[in-house]
CSV table of C-alpha atoms in Angstrom, one decimal:
chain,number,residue,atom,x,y,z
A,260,UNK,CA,-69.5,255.4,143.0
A,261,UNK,CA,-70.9,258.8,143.2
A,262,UNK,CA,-71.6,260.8,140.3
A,263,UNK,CA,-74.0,263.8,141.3
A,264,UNK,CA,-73.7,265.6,144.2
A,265,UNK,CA,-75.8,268.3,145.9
A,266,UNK,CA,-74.3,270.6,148.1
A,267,UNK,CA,-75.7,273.4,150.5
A,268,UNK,CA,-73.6,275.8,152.9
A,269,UNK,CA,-70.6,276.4,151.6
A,270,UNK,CA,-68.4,279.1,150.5
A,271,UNK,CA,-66.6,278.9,147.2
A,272,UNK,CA,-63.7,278.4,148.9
A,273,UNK,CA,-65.0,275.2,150.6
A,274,UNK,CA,-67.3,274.4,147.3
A,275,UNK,CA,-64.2,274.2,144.9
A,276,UNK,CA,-62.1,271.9,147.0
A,277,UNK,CA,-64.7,269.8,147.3
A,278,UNK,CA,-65.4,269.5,143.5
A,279,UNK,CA,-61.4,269.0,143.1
A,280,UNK,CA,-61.2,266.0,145.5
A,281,UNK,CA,-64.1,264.4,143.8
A,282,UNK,CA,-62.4,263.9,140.0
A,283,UNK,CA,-64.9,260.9,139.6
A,284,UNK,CA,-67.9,263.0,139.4
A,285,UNK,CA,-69.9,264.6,136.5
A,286,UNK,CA,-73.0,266.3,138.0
A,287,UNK,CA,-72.9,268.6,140.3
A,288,UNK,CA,-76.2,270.6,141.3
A,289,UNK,CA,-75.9,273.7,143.8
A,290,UNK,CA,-79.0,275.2,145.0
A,291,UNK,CA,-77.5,277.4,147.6
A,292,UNK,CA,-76.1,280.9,148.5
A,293,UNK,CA,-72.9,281.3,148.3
A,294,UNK,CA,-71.1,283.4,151.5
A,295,UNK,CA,-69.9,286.4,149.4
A,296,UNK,CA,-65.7,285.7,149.7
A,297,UNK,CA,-63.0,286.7,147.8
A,298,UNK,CA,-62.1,284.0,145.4
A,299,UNK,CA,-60.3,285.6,142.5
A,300,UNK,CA,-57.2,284.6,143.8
A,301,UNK,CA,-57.9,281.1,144.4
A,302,UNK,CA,-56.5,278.9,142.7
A,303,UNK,CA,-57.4,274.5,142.1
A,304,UNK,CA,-56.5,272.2,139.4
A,305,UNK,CA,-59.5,271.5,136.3
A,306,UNK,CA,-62.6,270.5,138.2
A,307,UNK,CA,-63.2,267.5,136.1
A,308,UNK,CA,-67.3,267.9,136.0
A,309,UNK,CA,-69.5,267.4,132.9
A,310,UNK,CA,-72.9,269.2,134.1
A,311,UNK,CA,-73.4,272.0,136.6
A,312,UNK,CA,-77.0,273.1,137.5
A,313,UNK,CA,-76.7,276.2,139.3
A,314,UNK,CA,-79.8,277.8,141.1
A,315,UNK,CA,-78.1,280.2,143.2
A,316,UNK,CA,-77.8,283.1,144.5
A,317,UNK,CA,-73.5,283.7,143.3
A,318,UNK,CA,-72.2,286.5,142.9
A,319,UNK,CA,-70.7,287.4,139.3
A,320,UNK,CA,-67.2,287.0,140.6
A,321,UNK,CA,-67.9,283.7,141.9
A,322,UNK,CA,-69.9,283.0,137.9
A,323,UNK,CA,-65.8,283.4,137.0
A,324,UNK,CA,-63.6,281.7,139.3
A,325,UNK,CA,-66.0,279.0,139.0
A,326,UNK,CA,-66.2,278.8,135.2
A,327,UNK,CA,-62.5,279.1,135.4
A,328,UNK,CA,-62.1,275.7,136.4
A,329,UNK,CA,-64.2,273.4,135.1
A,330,UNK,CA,-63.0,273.0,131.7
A,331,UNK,CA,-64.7,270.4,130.2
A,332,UNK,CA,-68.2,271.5,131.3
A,333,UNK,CA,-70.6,270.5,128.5
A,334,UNK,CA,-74.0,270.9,130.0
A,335,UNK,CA,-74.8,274.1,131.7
A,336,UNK,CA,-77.9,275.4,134.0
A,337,UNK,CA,-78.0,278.9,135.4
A,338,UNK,CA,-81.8,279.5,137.0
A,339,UNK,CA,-83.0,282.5,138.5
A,340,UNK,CA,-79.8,284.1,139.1
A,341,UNK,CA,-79.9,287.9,139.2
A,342,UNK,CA,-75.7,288.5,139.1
A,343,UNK,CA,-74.8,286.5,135.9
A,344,UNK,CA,-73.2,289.1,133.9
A,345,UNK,CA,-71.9,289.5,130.3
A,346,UNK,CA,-68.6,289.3,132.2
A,347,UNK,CA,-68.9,285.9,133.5
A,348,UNK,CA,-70.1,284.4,129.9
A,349,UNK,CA,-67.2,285.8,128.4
A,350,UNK,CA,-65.2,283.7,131.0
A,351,UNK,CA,-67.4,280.9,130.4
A,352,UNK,CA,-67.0,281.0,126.9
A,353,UNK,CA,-63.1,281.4,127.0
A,354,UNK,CA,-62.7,278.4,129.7
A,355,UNK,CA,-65.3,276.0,128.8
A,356,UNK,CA,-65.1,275.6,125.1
A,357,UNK,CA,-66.7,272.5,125.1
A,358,UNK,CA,-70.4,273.3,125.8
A,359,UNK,CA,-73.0,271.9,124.0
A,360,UNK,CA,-76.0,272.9,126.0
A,361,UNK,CA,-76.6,275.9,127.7
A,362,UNK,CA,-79.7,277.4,129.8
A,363,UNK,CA,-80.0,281.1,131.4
A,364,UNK,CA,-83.4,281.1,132.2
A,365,UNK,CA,-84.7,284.0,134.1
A,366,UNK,CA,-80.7,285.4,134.2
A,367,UNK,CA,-81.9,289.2,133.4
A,368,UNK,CA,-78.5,290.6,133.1
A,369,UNK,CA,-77.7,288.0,130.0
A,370,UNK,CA,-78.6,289.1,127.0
């Protein structure tokens, strides 16, 4: 059964269904950039992942829709990212209130 996945070329769109349809897995890692689409309006059921390693190039409003739907998120990486907002941690923060371990290394904007 798989239970990380690595993804590349996709927009969030595309990204988010794929996490929904796959409620076995816990890992995802995204080293990618994002196309810049309109996702605020989107809407899929909990994405049901554990740990998200994020070394991409997202935009803040795609920080929030996806922090918007993984709810029981405990472990997460955000790496080098230069649009990670106070915005986006306050979604975080109200969506994934079980986090136990968090990284913003090199996030500038965080602080």
């Amino acid at each position: 059964m798989l239970k990380i996945l690595e993804v590349a070329n996709f927009d969030t769109t595309s990204l988010l269904l794929l996490l929904e349809s796959l409620e076995f897995l816990k890992s995802v890692y995204v080293d990618i950039k994002l196309n810049n689409d309109e996702t605020s309006s989107f809407n899929v059921k909990s994405i049901h992942i554990e740990y998200l390693c994020l070394h991409s190039k997202f935009e803040d409003k795609q920080f929030q829709c996806l922090f918007r739907q993984v709810p029981n998120l405990q472990t997460l990486d955000v790496v080098y990212s230069q649009n990670l907002t106070e915005d986006s941690i306050q979604v975080l923060a109200t969506n994934c209130q079980g986090l136990k371990s968090l990284n913003f290394s090199s996030c500038y904007k965080v602080t």
